[in-house]
Tab-separated table of C-alpha atoms and ligand atoms in Angstrom:
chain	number	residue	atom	x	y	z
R	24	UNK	CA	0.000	0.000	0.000
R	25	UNK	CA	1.511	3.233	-1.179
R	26	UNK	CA	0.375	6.272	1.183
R	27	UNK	CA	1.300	9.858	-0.022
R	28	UNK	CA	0.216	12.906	1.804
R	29	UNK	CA	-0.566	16.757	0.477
R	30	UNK	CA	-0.892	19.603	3.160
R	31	UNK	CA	-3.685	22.203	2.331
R	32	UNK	CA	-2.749	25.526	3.421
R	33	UNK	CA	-4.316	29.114	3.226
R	34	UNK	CA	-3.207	32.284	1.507
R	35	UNK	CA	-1.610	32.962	4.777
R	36	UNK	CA	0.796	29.949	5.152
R	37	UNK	CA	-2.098	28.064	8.002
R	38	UNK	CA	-2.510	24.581	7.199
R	39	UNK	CA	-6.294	24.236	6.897
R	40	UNK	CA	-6.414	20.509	5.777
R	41	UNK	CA	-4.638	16.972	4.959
R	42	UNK	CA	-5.029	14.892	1.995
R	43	UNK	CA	-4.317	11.288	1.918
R	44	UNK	CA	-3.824	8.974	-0.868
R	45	UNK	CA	-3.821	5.986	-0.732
R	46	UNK	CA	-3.022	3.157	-3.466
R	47	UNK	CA	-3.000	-0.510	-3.856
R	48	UNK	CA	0.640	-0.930	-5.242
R	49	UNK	CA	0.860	-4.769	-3.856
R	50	UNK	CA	-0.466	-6.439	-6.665
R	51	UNK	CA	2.093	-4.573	-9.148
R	52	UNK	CA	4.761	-4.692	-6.904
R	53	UNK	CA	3.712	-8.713	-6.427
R	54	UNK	CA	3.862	-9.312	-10.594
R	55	UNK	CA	7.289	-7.367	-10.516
R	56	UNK	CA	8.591	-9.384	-7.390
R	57	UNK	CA	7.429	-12.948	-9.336
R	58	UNK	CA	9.153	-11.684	-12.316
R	59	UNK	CA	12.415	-11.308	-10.884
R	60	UNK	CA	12.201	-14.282	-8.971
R	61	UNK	CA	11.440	-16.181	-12.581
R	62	UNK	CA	13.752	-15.470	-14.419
R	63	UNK	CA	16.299	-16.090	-11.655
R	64	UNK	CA	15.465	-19.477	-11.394
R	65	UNK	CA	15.383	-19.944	-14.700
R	66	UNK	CA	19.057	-18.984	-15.008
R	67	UNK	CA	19.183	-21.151	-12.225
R	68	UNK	CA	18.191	-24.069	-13.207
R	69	UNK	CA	19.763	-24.172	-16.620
R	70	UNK	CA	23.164	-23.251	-15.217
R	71	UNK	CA	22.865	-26.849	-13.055
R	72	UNK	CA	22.764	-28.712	-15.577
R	73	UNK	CA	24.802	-26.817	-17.789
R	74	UNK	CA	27.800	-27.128	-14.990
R	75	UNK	CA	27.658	-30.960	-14.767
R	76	UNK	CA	27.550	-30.818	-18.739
R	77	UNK	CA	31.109	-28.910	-18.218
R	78	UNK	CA	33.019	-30.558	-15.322
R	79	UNK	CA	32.100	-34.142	-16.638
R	80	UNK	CA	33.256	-32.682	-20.358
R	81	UNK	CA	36.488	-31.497	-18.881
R	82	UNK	CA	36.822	-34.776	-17.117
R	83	UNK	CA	36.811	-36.731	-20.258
R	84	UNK	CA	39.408	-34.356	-22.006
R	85	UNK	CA	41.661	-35.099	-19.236
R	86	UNK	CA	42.208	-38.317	-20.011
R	87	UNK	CA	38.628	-39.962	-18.495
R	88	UNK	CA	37.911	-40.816	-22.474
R	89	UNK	CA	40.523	-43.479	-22.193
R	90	UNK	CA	39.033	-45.099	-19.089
R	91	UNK	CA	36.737	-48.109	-20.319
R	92	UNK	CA	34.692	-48.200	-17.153
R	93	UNK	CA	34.270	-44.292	-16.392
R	94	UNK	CA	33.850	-42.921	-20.096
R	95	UNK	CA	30.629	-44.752	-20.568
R	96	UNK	CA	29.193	-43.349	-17.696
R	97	UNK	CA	30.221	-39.485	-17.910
R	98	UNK	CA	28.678	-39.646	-21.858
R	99	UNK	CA	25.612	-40.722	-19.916
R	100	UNK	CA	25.122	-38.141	-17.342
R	101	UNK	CA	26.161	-35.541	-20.575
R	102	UNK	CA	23.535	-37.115	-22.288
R	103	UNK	CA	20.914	-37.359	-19.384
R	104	UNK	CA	21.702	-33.120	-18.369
R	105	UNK	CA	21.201	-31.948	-21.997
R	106	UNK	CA	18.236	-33.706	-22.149
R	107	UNK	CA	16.755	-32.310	-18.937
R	108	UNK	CA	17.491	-29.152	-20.393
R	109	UNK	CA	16.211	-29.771	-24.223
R	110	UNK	CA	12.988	-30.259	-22.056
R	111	UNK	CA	13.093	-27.635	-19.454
R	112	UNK	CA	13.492	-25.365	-22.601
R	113	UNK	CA	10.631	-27.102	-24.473
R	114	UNK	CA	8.177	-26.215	-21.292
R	115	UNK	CA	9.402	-22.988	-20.841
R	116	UNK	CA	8.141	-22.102	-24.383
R	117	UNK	CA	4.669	-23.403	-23.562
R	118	UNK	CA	4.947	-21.566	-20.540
R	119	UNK	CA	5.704	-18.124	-21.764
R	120	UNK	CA	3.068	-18.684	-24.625
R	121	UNK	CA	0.330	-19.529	-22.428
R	122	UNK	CA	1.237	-16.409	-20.028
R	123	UNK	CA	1.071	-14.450	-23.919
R	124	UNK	CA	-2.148	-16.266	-24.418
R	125	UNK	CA	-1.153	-17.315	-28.021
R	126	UNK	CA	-1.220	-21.175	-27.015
R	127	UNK	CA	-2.802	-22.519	-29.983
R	128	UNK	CA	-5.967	-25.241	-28.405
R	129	UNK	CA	-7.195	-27.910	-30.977
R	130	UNK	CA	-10.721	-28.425	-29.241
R	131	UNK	CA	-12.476	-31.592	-29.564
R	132	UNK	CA	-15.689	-33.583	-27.891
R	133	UNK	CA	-13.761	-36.539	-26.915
R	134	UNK	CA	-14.780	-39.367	-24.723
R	135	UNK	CA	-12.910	-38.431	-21.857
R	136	UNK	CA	-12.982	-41.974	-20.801
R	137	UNK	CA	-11.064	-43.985	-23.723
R	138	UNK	CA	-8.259	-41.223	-24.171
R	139	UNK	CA	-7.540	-42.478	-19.856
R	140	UNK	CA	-7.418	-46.070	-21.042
R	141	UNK	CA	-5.519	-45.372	-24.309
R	142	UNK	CA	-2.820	-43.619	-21.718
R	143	UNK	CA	-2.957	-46.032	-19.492
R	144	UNK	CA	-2.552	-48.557	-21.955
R	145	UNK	CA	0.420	-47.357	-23.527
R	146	UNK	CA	1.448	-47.181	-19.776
R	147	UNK	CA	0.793	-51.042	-19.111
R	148	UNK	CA	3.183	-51.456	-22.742
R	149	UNK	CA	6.021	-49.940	-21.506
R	150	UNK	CA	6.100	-51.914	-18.468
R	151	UNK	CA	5.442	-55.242	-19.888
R	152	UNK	CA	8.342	-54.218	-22.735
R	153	UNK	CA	10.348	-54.288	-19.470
R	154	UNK	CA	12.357	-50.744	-20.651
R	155	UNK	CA	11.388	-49.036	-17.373
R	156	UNK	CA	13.746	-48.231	-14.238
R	157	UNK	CA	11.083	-48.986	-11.935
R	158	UNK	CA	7.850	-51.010	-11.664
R	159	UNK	CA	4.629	-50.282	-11.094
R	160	UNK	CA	0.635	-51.755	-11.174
R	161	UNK	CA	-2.212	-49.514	-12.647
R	162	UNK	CA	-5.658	-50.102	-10.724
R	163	UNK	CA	-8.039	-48.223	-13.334
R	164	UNK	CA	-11.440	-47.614	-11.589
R	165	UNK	CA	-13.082	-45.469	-14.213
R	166	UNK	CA	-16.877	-45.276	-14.941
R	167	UNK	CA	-18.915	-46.954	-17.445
R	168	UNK	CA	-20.382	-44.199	-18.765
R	169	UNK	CA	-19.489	-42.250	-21.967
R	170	UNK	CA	-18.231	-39.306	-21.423
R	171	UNK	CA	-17.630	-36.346	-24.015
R	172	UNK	CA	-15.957	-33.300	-23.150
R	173	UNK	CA	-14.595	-30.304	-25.230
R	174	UNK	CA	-10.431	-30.963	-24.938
R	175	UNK	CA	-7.420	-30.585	-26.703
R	176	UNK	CA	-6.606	-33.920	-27.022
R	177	UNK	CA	-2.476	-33.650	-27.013
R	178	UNK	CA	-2.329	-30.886	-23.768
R	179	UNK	CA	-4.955	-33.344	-21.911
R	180	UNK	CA	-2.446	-36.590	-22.433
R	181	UNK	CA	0.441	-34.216	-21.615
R	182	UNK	CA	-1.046	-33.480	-18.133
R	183	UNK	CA	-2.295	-37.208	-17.445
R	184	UNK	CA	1.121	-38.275	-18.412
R	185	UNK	CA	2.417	-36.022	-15.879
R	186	UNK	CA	0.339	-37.176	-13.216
R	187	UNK	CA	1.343	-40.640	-14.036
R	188	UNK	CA	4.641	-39.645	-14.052
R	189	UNK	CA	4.964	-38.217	-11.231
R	190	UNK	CA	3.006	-41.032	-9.069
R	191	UNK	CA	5.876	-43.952	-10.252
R	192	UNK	CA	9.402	-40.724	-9.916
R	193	UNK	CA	7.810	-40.201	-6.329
R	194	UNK	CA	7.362	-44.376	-5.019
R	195	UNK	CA	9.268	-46.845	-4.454
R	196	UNK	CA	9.802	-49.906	-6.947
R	197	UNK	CA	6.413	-51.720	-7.187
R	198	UNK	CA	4.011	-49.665	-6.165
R	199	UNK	CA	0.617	-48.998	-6.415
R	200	UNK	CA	-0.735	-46.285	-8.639
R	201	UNK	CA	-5.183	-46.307	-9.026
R	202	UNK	CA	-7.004	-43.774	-11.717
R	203	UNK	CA	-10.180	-43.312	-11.182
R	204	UNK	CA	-12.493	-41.471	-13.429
R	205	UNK	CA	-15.742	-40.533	-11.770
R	206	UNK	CA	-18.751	-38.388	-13.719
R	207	UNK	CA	-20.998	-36.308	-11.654
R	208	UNK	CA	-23.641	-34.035	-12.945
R	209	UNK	CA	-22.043	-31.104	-14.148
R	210	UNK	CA	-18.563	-32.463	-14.018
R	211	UNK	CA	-15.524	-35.043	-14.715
R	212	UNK	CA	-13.196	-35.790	-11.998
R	213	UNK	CA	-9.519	-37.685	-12.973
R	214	UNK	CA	-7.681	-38.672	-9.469
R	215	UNK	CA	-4.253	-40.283	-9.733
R	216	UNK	CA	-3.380	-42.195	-6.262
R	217	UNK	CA	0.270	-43.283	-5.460
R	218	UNK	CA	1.140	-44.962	-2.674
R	219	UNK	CA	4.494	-43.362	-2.502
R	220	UNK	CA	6.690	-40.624	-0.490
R	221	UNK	CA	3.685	-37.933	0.326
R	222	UNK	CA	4.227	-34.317	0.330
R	223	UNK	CA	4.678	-32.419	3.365
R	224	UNK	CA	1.594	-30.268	4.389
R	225	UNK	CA	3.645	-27.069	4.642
R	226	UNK	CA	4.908	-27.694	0.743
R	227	UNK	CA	1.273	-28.137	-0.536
R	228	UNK	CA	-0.107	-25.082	-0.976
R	229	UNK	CA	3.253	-24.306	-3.955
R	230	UNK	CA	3.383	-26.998	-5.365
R	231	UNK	CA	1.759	-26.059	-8.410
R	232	UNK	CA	4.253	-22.833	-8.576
R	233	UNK	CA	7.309	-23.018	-11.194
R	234	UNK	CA	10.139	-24.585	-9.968
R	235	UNK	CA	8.764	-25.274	-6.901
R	236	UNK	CA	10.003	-28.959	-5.761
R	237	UNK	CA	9.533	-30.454	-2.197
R	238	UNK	CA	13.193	-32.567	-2.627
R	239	UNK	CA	15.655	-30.682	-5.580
R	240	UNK	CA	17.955	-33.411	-5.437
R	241	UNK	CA	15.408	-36.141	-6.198
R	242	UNK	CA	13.645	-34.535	-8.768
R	243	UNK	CA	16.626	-34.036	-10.954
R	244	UNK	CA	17.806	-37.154	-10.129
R	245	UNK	CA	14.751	-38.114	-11.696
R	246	UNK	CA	15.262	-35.962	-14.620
R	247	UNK	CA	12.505	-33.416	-13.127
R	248	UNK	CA	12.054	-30.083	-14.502
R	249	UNK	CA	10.112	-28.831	-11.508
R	250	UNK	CA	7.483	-27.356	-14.777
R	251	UNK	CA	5.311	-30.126	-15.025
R	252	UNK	CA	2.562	-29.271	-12.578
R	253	UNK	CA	2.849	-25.941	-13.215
R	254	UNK	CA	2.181	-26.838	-16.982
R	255	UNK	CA	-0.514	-28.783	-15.998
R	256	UNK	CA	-2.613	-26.381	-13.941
R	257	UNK	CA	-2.488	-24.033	-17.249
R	258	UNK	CA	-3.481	-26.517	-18.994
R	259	UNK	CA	-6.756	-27.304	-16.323
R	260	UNK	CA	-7.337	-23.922	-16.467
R	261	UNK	CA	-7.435	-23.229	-20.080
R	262	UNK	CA	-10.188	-25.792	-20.268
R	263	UNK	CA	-12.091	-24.073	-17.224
R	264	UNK	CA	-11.530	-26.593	-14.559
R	265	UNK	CA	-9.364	-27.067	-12.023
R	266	UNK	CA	-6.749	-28.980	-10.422
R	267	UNK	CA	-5.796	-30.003	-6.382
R	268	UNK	CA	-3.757	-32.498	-4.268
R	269	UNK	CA	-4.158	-34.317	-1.130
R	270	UNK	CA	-1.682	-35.824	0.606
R	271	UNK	CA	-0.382	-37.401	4.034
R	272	UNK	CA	3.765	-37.725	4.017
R	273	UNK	CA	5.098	-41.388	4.125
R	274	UNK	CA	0.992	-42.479	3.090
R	275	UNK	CA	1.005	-41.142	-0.590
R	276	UNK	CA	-0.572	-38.691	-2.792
R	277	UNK	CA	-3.969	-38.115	-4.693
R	278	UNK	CA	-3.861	-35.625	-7.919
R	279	UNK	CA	-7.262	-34.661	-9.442
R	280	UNK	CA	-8.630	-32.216	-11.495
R	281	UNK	CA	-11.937	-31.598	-12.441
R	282	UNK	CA	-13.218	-30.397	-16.188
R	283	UNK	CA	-16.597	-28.932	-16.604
R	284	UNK	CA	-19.109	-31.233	-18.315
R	285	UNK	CA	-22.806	-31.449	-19.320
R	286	UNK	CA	-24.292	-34.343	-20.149
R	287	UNK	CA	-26.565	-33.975	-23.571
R	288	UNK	CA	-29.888	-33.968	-23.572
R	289	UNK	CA	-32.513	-34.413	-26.517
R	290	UNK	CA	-34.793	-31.843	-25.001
R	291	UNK	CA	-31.874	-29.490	-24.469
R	292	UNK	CA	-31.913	-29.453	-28.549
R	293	UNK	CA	-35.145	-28.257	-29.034
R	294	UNK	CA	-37.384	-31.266	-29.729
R	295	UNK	CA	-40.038	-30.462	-27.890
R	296	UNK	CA	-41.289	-27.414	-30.297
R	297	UNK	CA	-41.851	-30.675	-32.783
R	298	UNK	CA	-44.046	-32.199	-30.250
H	314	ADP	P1	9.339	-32.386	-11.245
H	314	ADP	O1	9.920	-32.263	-12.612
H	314	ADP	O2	10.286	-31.925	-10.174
H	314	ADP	O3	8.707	-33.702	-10.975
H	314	ADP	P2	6.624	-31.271	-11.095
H	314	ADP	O4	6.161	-29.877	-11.359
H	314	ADP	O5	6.015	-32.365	-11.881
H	314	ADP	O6	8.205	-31.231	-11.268
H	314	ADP	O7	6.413	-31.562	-9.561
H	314	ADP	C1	6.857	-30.607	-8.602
H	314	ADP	C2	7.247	-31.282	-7.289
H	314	ADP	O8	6.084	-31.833	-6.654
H	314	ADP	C3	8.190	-32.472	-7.440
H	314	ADP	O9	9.544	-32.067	-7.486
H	314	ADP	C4	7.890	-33.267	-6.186
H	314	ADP	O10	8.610	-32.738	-5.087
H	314	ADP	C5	6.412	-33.005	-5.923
H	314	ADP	N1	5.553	-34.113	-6.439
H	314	ADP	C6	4.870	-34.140	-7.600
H	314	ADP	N2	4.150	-35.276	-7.730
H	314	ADP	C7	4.385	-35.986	-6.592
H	314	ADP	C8	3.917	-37.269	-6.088
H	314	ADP	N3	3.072	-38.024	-6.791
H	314	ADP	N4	4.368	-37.658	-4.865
H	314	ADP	C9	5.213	-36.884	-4.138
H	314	ADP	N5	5.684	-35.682	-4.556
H	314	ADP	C10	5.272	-35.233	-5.754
């Protein structure tokens, strides 16, 4: 809050009167204050991975190249950084385009219910093809009913993905991940439960913020960006829902969002001026 004060004063030099102004200046200063703090991070996290990129570079030159054991494994972390950061780079550029609005949505009426299997399929694939570092069993619990919703197909997978994702990086080997798809009235609610490390209350209410990570280490151990649920509540928003997590630490964690949905109804259409 910005005060500022005038002094009203007669011919004579008496003050007479005080003015006060006041103005809001906490929601500009807040924009300016996030701004900073962005693009500090951002510098931030690029340099990380950009420094391990360099030390295990030099490393090589010095004569780690001719070590058979030790070579193989410095090309791999080289490999694994740039990567992180091809990606990091990849969501920042959504990012910034969704802040500039000029995302470009391909809107559909989908049935919300076979794209979850068709991920969850593809999920099931990779596991049985046995190229995954860690294991995992899907419990799908998703309605019967068809269930058509207005989405953009390839932002919708990106954010189940995520969420799927996300549930296997943050357990241990094995564990238990269950989807559920429930349809209520006037909405569709996805829920992804892990049974894995839980998120500390106090970290809950950022961690859909950029960058924001409960455990740095782990997540780029993981090859985390620290963007994807930050992507993903964009991505709930643009479609006019919403998205939330619950969570007890060392229980697990439930993430679910919620897209707005009506179900279609003959009578809705007009028939009844035929009647
Ligand atoms: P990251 O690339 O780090 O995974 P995200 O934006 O996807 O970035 O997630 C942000 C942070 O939220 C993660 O670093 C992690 O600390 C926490 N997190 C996300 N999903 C889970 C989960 N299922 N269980 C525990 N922690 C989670």
């Amino acid at each position: 809050l910005k005060v500022e004060f005038s002094v009203i004063r007669r011919e004579t030099g008496f003050v007479t009167g005080l003015v006060a102004v006041l103005t809001d200046v906490t929601e500009q200063e807040k924009t300016d204050q996030e701004r900073r703090d962005f693009v500090s991070n951002v510098s931030h996290e690029l340099r990380t991975p950009l420094t391990s990129i360099k030390s295990y570079s030099e490393a090589l030159a010095d004569g780690a190249w001719q070590d058979p054991n030790i070579a193989p494994q410095f090309l791999e972390v080289i490999q694994s950084e740039s990567n992180r950061m091809i990606r990091m780079i990849a969501n920042l550029l959504d990012l910034s385009k969704m802040d500039g609005g000029q995302l470009q949505t391909n809107l559909e009426y989908i049935d919300f219910k076979r794209i979850v299997h068709h991920i969850l399929d593809r999920f099931d694939f990779t596991l049985a093809s046995g190229d995954v570092p860690k294991k995992y069993t899907i419990k799908r619990e998703l309605t019967t009913r068809d269930i058509y919703v207005e989405i953009d197909q390839d932002r919708m997978t990106q954010v189940i993905d995520n969420l799927m994702n996300n549930a296997i990086k943050y357990s241990p080997d094995g564990g238990l991940v269950t989807v559920r798809l429930i349809d209520t009235q006037n909405s569709v609610i996805l829920s992804v439960t892990d049974q894995g490390l839980g998120i500390p209350q106090k970290d809950l209410p950022h961690l859909f913020e950029r960058f924001y990570r409960v455990d740095k280490a782990r997540s780029r151990e993981q090859g985390g960006t620290g963007l994807g649920l930050a992507i993903s509540k964009e991505v709930i928003e643009m479609h006019g829902g919403r998205i939330w997590v619950d969570s007890i630490e060392g229980k697990g964690s439930t993430f679910s969002f919620e897209l707005p949905f009506t179900v279609f109804d003959l009578d809705d259409e007009g028939w009844d001026d035929f009647e």
